[in-house]
PDB file of N, CA and C in Angstrom:
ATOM      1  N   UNK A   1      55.793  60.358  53.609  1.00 76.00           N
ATOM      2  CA  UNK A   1      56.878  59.474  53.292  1.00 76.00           C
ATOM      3  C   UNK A   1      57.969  59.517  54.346  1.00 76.00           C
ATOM      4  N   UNK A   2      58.754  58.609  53.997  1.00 84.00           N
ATOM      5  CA  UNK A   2      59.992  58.536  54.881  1.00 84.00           C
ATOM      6  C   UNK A   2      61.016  59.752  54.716  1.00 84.00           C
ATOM      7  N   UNK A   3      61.359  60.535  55.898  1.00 86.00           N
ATOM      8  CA  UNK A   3      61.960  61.397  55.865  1.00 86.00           C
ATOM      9  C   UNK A   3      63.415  61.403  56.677  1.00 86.00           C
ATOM     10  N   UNK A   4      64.761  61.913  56.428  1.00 90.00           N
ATOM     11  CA  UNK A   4      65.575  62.202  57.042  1.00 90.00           C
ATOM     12  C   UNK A   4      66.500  61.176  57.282  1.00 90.00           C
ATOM     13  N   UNK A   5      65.953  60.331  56.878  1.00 91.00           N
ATOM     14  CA  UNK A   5      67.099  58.863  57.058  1.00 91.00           C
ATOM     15  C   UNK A   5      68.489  59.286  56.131  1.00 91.00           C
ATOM     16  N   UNK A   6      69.543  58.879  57.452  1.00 92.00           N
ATOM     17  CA  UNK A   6      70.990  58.526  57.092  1.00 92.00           C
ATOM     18  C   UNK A   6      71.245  57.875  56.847  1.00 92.00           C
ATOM     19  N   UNK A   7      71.284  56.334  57.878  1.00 94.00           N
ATOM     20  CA  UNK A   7      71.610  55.290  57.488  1.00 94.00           C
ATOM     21  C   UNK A   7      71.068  54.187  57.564  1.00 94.00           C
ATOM     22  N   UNK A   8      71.137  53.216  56.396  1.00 94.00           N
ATOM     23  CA  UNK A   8      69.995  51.988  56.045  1.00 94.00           C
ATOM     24  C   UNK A   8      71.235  51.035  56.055  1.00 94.00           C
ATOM     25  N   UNK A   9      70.560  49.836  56.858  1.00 95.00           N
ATOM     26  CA  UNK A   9      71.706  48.315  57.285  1.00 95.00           C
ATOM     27  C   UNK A   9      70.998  47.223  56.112  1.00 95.00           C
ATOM     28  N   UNK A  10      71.833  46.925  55.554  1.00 94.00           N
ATOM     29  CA  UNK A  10      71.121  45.535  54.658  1.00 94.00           C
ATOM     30  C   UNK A  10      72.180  44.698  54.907  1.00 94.00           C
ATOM     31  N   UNK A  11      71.638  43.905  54.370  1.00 92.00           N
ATOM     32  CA  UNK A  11      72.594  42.789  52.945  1.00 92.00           C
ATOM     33  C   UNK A  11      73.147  43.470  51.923  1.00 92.00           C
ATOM     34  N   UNK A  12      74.184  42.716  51.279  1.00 89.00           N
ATOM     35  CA  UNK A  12      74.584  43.330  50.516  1.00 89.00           C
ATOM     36  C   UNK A  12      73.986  43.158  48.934  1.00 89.00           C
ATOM     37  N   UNK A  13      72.961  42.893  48.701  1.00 89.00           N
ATOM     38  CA  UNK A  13      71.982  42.864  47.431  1.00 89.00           C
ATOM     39  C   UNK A  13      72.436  43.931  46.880  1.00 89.00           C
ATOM     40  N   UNK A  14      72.927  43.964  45.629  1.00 90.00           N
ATOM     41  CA  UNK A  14      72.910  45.024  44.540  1.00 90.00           C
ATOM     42  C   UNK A  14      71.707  45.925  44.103  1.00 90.00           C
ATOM     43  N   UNK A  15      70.371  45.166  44.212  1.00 91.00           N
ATOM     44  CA  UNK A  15      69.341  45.941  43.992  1.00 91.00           C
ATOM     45  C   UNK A  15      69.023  47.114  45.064  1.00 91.00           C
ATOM     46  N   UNK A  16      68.976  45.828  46.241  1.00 89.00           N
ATOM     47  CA  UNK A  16      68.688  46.964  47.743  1.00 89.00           C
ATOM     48  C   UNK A  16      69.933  48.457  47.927  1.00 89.00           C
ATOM     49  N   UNK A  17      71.152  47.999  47.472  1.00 88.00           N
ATOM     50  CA  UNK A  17      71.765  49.073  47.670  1.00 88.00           C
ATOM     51  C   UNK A  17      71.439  50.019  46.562  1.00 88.00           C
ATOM     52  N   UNK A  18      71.066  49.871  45.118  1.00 87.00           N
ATOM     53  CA  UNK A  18      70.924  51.080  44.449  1.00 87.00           C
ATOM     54  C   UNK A  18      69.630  51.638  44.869  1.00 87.00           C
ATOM     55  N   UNK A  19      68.395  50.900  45.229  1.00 87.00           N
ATOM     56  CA  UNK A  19      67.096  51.390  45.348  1.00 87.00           C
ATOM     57  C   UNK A  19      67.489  52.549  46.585  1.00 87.00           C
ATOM     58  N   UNK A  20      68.034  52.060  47.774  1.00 86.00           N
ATOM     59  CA  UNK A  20      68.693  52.798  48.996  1.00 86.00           C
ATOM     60  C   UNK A  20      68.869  53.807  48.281  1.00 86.00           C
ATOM     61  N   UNK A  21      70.343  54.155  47.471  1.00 84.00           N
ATOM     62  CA  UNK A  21      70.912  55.146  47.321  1.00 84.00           C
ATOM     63  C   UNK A  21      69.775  56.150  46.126  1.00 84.00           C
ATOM     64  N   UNK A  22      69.175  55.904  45.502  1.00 85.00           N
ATOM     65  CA  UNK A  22      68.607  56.358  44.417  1.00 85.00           C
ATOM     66  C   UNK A  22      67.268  56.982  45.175  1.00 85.00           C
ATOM     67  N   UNK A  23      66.717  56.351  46.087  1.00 87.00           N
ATOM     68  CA  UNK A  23      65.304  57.403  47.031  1.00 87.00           C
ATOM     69  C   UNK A  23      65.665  57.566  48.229  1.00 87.00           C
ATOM     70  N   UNK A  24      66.537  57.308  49.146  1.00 87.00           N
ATOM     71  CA  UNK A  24      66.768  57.444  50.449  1.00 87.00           C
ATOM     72  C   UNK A  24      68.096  58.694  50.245  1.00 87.00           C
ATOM     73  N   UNK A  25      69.037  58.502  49.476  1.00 82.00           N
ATOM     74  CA  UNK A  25      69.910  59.593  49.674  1.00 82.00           C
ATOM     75  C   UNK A  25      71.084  59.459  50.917  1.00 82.00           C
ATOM     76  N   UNK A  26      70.572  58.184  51.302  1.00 88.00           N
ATOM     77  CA  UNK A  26      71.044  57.733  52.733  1.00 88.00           C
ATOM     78  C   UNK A  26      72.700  56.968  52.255  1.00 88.00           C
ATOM     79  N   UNK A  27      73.697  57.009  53.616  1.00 91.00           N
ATOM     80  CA  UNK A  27      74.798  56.108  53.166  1.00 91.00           C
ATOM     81  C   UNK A  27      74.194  54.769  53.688  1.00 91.00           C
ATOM     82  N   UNK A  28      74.559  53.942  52.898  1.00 93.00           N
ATOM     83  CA  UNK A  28      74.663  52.292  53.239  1.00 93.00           C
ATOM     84  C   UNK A  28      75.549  51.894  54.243  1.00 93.00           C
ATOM     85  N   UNK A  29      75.378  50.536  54.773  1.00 95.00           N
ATOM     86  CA  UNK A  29      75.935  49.729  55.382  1.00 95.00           C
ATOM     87  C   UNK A  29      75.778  48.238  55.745  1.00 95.00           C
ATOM     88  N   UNK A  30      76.661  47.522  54.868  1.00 96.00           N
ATOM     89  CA  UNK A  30      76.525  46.059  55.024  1.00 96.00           C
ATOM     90  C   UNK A  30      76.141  45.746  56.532  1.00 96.00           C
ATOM     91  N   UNK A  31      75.351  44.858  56.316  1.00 96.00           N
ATOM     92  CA  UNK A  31      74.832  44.259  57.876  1.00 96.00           C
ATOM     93  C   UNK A  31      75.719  43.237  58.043  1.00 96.00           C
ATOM     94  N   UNK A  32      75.987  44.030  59.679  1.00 96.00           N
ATOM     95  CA  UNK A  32      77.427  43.026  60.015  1.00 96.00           C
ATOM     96  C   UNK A  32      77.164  41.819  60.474  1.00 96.00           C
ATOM     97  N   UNK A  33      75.988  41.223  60.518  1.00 96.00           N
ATOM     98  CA  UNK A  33      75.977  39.384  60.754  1.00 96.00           C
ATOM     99  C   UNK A  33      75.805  39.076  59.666  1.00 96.00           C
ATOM    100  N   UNK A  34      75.298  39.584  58.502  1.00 96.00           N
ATOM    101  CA  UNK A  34      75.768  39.183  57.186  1.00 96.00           C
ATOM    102  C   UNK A  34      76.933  38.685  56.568  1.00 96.00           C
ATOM    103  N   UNK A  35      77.717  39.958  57.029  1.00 97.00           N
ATOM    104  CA  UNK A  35      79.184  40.079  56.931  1.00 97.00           C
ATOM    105  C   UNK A  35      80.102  38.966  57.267  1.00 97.00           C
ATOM    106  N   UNK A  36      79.370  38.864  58.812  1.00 97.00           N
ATOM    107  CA  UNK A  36      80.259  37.537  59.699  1.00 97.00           C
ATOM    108  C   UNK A  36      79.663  35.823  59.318  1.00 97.00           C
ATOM    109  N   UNK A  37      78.070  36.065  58.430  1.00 96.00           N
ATOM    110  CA  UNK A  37      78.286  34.754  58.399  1.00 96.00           C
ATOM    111  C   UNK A  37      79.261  34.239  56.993  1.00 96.00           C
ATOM    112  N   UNK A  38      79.338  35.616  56.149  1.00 96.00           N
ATOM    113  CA  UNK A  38      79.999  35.738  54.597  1.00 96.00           C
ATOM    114  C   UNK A  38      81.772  35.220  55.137  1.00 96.00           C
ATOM    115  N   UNK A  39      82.114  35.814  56.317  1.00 97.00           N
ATOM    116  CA  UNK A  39      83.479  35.659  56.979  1.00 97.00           C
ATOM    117  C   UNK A  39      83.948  34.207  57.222  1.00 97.00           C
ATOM    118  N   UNK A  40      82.591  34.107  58.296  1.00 97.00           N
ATOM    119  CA  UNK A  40      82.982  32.657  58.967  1.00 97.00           C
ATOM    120  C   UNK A  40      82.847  31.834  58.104  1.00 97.00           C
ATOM    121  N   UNK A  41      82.604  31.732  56.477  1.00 96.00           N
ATOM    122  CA  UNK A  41      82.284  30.686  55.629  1.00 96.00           C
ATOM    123  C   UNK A  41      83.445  30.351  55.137  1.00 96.00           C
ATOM    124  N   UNK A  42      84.289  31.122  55.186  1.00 96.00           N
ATOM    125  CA  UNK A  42      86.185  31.401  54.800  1.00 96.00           C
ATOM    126  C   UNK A  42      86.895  30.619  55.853  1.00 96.00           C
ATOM    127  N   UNK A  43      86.509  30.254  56.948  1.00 94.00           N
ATOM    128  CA  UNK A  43      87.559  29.982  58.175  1.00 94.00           C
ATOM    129  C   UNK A  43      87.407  29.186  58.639  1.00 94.00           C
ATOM    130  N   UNK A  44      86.612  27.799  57.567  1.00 91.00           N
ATOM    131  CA  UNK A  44      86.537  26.571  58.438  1.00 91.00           C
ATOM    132  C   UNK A  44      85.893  26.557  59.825  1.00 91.00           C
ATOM    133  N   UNK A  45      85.408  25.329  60.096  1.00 93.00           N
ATOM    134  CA  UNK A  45      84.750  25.050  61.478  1.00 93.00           C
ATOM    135  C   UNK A  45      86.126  25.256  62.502  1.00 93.00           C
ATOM    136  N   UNK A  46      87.367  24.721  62.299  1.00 94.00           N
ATOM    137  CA  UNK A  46      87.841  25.059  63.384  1.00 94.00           C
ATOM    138  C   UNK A  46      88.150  26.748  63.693  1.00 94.00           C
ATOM    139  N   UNK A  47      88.617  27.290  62.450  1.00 94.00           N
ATOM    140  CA  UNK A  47      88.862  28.417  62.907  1.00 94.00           C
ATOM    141  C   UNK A  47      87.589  29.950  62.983  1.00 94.00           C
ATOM    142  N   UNK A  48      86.226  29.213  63.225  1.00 96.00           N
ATOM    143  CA  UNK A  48      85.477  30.479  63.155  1.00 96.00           C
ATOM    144  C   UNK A  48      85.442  31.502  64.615  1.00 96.00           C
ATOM    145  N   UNK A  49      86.433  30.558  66.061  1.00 97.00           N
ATOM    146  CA  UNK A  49      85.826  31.402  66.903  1.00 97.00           C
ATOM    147  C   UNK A  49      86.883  32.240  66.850  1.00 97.00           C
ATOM    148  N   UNK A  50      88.286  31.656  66.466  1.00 96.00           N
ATOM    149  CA  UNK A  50      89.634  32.864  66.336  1.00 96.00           C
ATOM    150  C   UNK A  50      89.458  34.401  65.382  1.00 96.00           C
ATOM    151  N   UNK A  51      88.582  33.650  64.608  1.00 97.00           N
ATOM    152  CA  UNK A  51      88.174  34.770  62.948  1.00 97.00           C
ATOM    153  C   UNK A  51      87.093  35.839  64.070  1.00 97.00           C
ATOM    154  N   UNK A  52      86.503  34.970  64.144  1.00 97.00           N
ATOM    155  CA  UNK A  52      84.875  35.830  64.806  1.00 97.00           C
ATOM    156  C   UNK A  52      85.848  36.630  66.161  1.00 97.00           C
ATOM    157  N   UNK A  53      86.135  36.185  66.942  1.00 98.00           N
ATOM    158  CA  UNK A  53      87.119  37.411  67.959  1.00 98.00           C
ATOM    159  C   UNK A  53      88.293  38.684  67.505  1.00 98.00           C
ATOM    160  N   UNK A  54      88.422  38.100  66.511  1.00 97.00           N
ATOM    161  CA  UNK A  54      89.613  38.850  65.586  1.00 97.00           C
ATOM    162  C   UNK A  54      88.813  39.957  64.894  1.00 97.00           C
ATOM    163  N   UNK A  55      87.877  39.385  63.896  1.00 98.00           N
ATOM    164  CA  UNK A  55      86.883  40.607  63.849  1.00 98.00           C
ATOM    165  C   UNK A  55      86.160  42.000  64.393  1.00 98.00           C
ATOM    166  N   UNK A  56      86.182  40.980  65.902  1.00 98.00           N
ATOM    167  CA  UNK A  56      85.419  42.083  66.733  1.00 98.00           C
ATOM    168  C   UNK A  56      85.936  42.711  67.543  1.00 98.00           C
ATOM    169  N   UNK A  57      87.316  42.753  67.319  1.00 98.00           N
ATOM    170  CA  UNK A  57      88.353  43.670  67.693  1.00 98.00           C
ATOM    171  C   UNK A  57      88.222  44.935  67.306  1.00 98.00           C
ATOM    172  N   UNK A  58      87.812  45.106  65.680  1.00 98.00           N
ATOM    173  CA  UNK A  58      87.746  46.577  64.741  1.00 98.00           C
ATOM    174  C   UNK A  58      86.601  46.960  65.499  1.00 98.00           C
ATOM    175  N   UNK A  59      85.157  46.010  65.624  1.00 97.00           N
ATOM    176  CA  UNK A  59      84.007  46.638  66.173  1.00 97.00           C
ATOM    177  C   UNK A  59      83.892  47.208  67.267  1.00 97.00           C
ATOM    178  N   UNK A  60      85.011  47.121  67.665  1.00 98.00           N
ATOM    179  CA  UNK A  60      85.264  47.418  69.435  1.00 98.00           C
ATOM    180  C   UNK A  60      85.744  48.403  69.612  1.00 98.00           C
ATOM    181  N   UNK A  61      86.456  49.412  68.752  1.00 98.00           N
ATOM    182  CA  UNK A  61      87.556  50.622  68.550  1.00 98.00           C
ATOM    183  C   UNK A  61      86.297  51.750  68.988  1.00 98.00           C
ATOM    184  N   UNK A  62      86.430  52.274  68.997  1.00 97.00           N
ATOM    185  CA  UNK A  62      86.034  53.828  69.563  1.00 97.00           C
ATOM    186  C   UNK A  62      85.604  55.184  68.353  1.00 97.00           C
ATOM    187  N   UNK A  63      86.289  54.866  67.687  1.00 97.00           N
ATOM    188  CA  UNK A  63      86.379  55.738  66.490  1.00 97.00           C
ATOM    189  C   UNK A  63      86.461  55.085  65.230  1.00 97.00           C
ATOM    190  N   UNK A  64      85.863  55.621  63.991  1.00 97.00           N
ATOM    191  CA  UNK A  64      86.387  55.357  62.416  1.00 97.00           C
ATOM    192  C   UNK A  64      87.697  55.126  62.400  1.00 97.00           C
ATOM    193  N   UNK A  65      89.062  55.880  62.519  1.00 98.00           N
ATOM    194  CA  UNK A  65      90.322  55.448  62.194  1.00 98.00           C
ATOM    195  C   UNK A  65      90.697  54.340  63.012  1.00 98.00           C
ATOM    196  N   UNK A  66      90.228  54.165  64.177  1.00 98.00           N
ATOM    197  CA  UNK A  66      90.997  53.060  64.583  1.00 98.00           C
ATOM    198  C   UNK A  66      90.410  51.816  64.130  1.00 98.00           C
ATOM    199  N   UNK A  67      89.259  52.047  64.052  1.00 98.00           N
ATOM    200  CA  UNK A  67      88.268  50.489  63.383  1.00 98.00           C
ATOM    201  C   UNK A  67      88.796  50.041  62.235  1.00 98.00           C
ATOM    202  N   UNK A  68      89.331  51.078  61.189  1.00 98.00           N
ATOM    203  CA  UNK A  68      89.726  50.742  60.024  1.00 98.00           C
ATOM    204  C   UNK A  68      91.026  50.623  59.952  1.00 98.00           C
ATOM    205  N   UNK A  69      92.010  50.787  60.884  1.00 99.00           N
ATOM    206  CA  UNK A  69      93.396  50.490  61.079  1.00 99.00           C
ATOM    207  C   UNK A  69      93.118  49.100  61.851  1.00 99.00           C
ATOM    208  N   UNK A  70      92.265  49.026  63.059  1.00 99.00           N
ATOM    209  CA  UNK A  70      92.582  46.939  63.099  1.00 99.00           C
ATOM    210  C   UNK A  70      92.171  46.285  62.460  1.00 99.00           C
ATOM    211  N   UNK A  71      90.985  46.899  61.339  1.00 99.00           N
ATOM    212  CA  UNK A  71      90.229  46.015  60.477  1.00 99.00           C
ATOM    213  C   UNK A  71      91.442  45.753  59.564  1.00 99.00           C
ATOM    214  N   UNK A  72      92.291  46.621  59.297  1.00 99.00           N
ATOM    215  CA  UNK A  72      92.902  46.372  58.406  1.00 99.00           C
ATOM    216  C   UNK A  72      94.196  45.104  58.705  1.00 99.00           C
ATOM    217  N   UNK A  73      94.528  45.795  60.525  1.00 99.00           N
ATOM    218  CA  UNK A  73      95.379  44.338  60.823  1.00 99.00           C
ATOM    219  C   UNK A  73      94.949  43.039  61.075  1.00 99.00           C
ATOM    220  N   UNK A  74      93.950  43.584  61.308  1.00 98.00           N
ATOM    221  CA  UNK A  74      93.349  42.017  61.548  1.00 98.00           C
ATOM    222  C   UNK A  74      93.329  41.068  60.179  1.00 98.00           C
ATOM    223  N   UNK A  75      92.593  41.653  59.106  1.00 98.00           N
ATOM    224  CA  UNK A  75      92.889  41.008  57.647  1.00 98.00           C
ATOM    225  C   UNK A  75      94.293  40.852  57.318  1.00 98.00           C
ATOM    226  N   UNK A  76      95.702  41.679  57.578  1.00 98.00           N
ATOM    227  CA  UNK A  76      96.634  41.248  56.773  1.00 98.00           C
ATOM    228  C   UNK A  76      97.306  40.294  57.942  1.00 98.00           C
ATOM    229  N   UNK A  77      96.790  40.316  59.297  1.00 97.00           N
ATOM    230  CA  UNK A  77      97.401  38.454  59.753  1.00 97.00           C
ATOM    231  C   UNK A  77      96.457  37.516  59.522  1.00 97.00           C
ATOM    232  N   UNK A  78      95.300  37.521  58.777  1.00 97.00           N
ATOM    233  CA  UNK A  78      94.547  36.118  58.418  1.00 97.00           C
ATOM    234  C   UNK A  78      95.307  35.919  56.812  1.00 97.00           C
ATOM    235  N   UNK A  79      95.588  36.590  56.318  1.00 98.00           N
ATOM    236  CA  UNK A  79      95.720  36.574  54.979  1.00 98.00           C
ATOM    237  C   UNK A  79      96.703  35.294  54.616  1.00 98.00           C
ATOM    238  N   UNK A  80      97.705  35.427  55.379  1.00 97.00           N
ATOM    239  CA  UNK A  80      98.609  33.938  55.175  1.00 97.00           C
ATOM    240  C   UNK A  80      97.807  32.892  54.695  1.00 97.00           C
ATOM    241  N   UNK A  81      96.838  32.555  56.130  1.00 95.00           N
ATOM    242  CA  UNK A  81      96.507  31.444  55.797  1.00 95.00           C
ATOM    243  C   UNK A  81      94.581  31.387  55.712  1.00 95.00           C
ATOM    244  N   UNK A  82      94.055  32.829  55.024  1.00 96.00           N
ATOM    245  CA  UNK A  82      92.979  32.707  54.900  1.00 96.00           C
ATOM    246  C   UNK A  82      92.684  33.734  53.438  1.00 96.00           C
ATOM    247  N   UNK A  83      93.477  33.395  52.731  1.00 98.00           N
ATOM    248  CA  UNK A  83      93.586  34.974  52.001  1.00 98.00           C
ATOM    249  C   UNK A  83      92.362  35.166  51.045  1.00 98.00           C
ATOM    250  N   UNK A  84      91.230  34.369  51.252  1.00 97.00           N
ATOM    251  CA  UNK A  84      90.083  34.497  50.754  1.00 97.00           C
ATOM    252  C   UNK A  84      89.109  35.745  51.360  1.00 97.00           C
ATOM    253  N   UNK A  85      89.466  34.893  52.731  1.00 98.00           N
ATOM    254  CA  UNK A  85      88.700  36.420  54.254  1.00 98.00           C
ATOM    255  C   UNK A  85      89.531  37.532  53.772  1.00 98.00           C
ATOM    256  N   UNK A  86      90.698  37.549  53.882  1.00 98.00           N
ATOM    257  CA  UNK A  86      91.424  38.707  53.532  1.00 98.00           C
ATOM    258  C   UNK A  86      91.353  39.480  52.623  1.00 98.00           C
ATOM    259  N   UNK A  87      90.703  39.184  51.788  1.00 98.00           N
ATOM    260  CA  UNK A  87      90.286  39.947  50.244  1.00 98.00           C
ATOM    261  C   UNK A  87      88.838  40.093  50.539  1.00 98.00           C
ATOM    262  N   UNK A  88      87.809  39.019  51.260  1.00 98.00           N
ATOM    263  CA  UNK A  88      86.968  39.907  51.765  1.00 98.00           C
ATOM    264  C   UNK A  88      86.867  40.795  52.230  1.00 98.00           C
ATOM    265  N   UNK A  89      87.727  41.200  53.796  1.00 98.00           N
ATOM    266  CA  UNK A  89      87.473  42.069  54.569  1.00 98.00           C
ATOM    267  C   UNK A  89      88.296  43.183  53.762  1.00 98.00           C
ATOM    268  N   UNK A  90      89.205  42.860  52.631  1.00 99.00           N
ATOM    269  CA  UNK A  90      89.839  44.353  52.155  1.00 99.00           C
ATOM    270  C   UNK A  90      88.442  44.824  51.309  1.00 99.00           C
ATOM    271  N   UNK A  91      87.883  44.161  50.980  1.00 97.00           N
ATOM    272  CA  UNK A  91      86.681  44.634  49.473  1.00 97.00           C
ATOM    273  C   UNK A  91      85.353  44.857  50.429  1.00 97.00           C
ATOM    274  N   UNK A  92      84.863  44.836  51.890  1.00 98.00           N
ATOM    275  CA  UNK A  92      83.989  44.747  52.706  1.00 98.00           C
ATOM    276  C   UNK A  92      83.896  46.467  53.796  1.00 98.00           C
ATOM    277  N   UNK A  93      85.044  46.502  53.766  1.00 98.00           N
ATOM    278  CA  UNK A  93      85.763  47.303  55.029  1.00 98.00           C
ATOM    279  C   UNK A  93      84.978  48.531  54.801  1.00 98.00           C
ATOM    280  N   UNK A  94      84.702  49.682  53.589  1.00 97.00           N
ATOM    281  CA  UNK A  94      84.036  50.734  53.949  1.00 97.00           C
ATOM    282  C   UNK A  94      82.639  50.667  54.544  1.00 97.00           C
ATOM    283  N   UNK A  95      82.091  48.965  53.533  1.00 96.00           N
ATOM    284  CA  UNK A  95      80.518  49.065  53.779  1.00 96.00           C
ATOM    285  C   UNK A  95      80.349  48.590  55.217  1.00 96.00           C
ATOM    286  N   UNK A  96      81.078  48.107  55.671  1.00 98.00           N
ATOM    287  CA  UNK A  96      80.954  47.170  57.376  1.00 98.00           C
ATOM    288  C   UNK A  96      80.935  48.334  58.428  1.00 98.00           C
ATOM    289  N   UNK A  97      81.871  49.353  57.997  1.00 98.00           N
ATOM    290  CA  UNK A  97      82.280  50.034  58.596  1.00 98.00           C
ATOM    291  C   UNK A  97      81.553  51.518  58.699  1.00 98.00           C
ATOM    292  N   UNK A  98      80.553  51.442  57.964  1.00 96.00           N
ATOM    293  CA  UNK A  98      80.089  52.768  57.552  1.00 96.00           C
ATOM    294  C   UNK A  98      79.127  53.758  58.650  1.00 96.00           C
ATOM    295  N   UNK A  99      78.946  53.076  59.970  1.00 96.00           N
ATOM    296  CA  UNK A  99      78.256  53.778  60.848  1.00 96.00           C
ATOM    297  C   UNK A  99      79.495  54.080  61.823  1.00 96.00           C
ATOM    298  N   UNK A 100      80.785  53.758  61.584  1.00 96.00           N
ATOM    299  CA  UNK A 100      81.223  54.460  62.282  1.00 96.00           C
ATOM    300  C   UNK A 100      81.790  55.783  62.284  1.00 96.00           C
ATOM    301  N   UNK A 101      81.197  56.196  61.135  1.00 92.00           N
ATOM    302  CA  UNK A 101      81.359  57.955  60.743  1.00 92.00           C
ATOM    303  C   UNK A 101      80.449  58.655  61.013  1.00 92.00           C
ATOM    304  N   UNK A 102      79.545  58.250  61.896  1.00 91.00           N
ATOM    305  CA  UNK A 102      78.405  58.589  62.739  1.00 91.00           C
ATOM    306  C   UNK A 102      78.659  59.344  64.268  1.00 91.00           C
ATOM    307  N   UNK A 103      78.125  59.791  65.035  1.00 86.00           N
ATOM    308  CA  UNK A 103      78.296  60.418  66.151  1.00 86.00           C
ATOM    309  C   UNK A 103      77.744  59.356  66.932  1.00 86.00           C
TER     310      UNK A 103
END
């Protein structure tokens, strides 16, 4: 059998994540083009390339704290005028983020 696995990338399916956690033992992590097409569905055609660069600002950080400190700025300046994304990326942020507690 499958041995030693940490971390498994999905979708965010409710089934796939309990089956994951219940025989793998492994942490999860939303798959981030999942994520971004769940994002860009929030930001209108004009604004998906500002959203999609803004995003990949957090992916770009170096470390867990800083990913999750721009993830976090990045959501509270869309929020004005996207506050749908913004409640995504607040309710998204551990699972998106979860390989970056990795080496």
């Amino acid at each position: 059998g499958l041995r030693g696995v940490k971390l498994v990338i999905s979708d965010a399916h409710e089934g796939l994540k309990a089956a994951i956690s219940r025989t793998l033992s492994a942490t999860w992590q939303r798959c981030r083009v999942h994520f971004m097409r769940n994002a860009l569905a929030h930001a209108g055609k004009s604004g998906r390339r500002v959203v999609s660069a803004f995003v990949a600002t957090a992916f770009a950080q170096d470390d867990a704290d800083s990913a999750r400190q721009q993830w976090r700025r990045v959501a509270d300046q869309l929020r004005p005028k996207v506050p749908k994304l913004a409640a995504l990326m607040d309710e998204a942020e551990p699972d998106v983020l979860a390989y970056m507690t990795f080496p």
